[in-house]
CSV table of C-alpha atoms in Angstrom, one decimal:
chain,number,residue,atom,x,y,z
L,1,UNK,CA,94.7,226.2,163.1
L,2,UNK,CA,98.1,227.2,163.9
L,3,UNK,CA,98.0,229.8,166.5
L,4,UNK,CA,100.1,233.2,166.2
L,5,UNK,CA,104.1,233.1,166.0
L,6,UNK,CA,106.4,235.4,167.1
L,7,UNK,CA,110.3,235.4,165.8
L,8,UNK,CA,112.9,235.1,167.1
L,9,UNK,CA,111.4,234.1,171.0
L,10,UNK,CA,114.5,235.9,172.4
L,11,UNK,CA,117.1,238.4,171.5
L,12,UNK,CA,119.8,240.5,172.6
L,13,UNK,CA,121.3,243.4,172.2
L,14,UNK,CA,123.2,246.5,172.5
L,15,UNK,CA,122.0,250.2,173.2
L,16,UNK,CA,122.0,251.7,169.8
L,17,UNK,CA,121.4,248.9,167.3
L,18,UNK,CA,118.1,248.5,165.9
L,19,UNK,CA,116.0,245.2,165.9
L,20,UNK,CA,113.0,243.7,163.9
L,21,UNK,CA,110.5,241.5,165.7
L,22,UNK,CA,108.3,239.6,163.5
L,23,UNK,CA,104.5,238.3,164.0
L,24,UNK,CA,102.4,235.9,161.8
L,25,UNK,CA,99.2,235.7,162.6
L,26,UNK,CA,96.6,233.2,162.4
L,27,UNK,CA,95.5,232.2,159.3
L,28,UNK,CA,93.2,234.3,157.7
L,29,UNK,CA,93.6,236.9,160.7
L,30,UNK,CA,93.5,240.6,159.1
L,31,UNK,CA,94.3,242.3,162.2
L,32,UNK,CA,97.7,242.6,163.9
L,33,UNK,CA,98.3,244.4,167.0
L,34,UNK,CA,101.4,244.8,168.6
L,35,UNK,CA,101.7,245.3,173.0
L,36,UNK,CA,105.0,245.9,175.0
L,37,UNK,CA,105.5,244.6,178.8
L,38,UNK,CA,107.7,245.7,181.1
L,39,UNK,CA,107.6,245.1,185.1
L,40,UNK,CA,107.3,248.9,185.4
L,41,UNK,CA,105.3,250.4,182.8
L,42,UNK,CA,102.9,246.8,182.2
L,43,UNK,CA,101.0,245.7,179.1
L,44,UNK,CA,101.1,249.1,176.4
L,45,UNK,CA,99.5,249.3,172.9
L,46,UNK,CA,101.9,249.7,170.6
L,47,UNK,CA,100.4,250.0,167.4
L,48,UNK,CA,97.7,248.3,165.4
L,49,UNK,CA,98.0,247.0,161.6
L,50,UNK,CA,94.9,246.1,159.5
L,51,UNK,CA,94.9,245.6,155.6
L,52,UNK,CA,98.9,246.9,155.8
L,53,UNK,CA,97.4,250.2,157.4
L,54,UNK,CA,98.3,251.4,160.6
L,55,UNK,CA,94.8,251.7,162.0
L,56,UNK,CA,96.2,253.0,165.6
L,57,UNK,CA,99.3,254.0,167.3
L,58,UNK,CA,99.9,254.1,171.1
L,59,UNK,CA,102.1,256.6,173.0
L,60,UNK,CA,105.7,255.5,172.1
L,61,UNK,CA,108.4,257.6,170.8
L,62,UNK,CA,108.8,257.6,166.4
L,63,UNK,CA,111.8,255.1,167.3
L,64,UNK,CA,108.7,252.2,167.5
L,65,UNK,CA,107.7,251.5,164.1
L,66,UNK,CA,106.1,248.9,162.1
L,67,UNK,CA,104.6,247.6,158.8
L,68,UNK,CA,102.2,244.9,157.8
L,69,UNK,CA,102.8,242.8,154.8
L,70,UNK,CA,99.8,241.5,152.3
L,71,UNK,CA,100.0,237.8,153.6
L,72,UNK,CA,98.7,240.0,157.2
L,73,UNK,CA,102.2,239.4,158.9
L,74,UNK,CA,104.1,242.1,160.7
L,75,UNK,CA,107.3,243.7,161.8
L,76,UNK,CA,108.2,246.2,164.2
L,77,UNK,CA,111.6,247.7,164.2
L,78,UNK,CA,112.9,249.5,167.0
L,79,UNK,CA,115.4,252.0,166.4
L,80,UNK,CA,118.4,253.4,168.7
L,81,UNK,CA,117.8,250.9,170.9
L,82,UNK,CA,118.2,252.3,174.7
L,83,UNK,CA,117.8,250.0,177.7
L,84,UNK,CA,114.5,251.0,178.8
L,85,UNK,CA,113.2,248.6,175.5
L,86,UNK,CA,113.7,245.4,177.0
L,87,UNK,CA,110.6,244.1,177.5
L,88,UNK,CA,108.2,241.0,176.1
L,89,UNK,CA,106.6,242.4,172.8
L,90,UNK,CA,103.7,240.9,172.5
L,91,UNK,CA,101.5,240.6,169.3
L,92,UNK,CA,98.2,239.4,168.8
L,93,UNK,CA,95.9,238.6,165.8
L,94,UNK,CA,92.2,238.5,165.3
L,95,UNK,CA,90.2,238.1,161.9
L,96,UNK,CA,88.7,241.9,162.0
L,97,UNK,CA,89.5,245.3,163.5
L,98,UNK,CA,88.0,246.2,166.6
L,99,UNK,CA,87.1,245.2,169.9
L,100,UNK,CA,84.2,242.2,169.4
L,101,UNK,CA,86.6,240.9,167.6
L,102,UNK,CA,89.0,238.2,170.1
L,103,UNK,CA,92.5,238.6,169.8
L,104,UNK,CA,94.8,236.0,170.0
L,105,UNK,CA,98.5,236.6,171.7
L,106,UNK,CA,101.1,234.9,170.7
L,107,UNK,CA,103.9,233.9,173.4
L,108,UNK,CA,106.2,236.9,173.2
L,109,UNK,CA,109.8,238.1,172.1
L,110,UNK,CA,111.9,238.5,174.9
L,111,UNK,CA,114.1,242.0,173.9
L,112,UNK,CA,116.7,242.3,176.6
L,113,UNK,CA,119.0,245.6,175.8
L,114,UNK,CA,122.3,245.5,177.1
S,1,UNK,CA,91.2,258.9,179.3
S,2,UNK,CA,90.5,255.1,179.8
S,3,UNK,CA,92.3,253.4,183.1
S,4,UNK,CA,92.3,249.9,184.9
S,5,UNK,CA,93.5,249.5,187.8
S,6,UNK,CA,94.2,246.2,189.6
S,7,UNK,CA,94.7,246.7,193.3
S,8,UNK,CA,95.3,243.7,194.1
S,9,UNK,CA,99.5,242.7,192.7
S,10,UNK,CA,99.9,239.2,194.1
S,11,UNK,CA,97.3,236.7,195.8
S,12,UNK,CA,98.2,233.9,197.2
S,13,UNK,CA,95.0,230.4,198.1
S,14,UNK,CA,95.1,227.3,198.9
S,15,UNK,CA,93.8,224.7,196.6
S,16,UNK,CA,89.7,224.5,196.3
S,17,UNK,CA,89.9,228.2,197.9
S,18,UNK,CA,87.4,230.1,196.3
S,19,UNK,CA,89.3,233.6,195.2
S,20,UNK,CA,88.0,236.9,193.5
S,21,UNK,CA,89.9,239.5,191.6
S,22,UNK,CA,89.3,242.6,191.8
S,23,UNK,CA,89.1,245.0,188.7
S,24,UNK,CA,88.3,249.0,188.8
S,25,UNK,CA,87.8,251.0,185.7
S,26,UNK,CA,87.8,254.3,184.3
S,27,UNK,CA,86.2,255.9,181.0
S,28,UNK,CA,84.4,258.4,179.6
S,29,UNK,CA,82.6,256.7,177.1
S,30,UNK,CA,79.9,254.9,177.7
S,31,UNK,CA,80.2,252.1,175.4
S,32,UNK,CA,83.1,250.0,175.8
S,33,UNK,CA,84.1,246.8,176.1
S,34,UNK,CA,86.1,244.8,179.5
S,35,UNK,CA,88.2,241.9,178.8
S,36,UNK,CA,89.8,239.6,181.3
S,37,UNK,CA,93.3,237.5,180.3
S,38,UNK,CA,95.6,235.2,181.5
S,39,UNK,CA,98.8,234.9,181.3
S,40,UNK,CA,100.7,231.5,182.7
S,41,UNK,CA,104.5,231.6,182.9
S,42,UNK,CA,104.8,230.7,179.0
S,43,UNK,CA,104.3,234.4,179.1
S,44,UNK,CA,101.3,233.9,176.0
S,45,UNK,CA,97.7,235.9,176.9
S,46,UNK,CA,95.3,233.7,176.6
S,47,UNK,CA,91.3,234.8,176.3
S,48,UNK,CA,88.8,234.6,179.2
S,49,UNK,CA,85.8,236.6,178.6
S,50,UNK,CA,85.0,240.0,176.7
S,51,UNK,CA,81.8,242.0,178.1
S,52,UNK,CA,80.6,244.8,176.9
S,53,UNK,CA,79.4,248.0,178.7
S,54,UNK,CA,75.4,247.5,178.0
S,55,UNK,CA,75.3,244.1,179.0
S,56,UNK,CA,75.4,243.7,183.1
S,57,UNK,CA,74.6,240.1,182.9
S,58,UNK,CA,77.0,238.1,185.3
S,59,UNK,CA,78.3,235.1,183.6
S,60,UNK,CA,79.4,231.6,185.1
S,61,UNK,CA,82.4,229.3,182.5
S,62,UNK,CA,82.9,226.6,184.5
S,63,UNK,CA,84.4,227.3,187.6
S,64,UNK,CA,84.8,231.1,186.2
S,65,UNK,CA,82.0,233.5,187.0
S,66,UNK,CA,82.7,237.6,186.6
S,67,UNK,CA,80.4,240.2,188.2
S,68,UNK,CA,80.2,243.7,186.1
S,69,UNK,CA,78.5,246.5,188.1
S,70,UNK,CA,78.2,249.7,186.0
S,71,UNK,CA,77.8,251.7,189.3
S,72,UNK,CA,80.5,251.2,190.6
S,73,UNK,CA,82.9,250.6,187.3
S,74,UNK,CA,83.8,247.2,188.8
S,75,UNK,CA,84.3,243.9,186.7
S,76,UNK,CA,85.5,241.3,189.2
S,77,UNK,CA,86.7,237.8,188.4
S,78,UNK,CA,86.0,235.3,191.0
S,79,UNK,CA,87.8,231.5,190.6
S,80,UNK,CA,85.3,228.9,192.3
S,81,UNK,CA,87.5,225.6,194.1
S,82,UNK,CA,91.0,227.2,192.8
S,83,UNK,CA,93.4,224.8,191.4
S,84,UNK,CA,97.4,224.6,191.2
S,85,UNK,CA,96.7,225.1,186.9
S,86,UNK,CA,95.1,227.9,188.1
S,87,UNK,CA,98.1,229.5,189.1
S,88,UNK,CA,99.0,232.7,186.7
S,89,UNK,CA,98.7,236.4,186.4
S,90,UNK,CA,95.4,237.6,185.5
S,91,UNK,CA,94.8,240.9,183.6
S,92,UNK,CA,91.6,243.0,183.2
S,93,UNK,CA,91.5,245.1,180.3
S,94,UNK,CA,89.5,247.9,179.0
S,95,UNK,CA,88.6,248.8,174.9
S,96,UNK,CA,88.2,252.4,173.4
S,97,UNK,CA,84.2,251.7,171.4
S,98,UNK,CA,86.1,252.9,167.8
S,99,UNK,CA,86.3,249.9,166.2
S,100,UNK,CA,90.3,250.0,166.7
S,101,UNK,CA,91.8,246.9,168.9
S,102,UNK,CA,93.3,248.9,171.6
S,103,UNK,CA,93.3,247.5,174.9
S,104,UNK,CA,94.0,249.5,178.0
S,105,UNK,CA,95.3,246.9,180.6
S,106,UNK,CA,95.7,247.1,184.6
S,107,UNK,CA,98.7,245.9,186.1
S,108,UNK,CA,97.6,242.4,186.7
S,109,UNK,CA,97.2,240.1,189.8
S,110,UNK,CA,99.7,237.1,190.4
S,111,UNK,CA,97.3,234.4,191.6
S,112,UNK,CA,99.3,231.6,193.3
S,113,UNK,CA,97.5,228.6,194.5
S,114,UNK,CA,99.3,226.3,196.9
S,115,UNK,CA,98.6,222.7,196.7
């Protein structure tokens, strides 16, 4: 099985544009959650996508958003971007909502805001 | 509220050392699940063990063993005869019990093992 992607790996841009990350996750994964790392503030929950519902959100600011699609991949879209955002946004699959359930990462996309 | 913390930020063994990482949590549930990743430079987390909080069974993968003590909210990771593939930073995580995949992680711990 392929294992989850993540496009594009890297990106840059400017305070104030808006970006869209994209996550597919492994086949016949249901579940999509999607983290943020940064050296100061480390690994956060973002927000979690099952069946194209948003199942849980984290503490970020209505700027974060995101959608799931019916094939189970995923976008988050980051608004007004400020330089704070630059971090790895991680994503990660599993087949079935909640915790005894594995998730699998995939290897990142590397936002720098400049 | 749930917390990890990793005390320990960067570790450093020679090769075949034997090294444990330390992981401290908080909740106030009192069923929830502890996770341990890794994450090499490709920057991709990558699965080591899930436990949850009823079962304080130590297990042993390999070279791998973790010890969970419910008394004092501990879930350490301890790498037998480290080697250089070893070398990464290691997470402990914590789940909420709702059924949502929500993982509260600690701050890590940069394991480097010199050849």
């Amino acid at each position: 099985k392929a294992g989850v992607t993540q496009t594009p790996r890297y990106l840059i841009k400017t305070r104030g544009q808006q970006v869209t990350l994209s996550c597919s996750p492994i086949s016949g994964h249901r579940s999509v959650s999607w983290y943020q790392q940064t050296p100061g503030q480390g690994l956060q929950f973002l927000f979690e996508y099952f069946s194209e519902t948003q199942r849980n959100k984290g503490n970020f600011p209505g700027r974060f958003s995101g959608r799931q699609f019916s094939n189970s991949r995923s976008e988050m879209n980051v608004s007004t971007l400020e330089l704070g955002d630059s971090a790895l946004y991680l994503c990660a699959s599993s087949s079935l909502a909640g915790p005894l359930n594995e998730q699998f990462f995939g290897p990142g996309t590397r936002l720098t805001v400049l | 509220a749930q917390k990890v913390t990793q005390a320990q930020t960067e570790i450093s063994v020679v090769e075949k050392e034997d090294v444990t990482l330390d992981c401290v949590y908080e909740t106030r549930d009192t069923t929830y699940y502890l996770f341990w990743y890794k994450q090499p430079p490709s920057g991709e987390l990558v699965f080591l063990i899930r436990r949850n909080s009823f079962d304080e069974q130590n297990e042993i993968s390999g070279r791998y063993s973790w010890n969970f003590q419910k008394s004092t909210s501990s879930f350490n990771f301890t790498i037998t005869a480290s080697q250089v593939v070893d070398s990464a930073v290691y997470f402990c995580a914590l789940s909420e019990p709702t059924g949502a995949n929500n993982l509260f992680f600690g701050t890590g711990t940069r394991l480097t093992v010199i050849p």
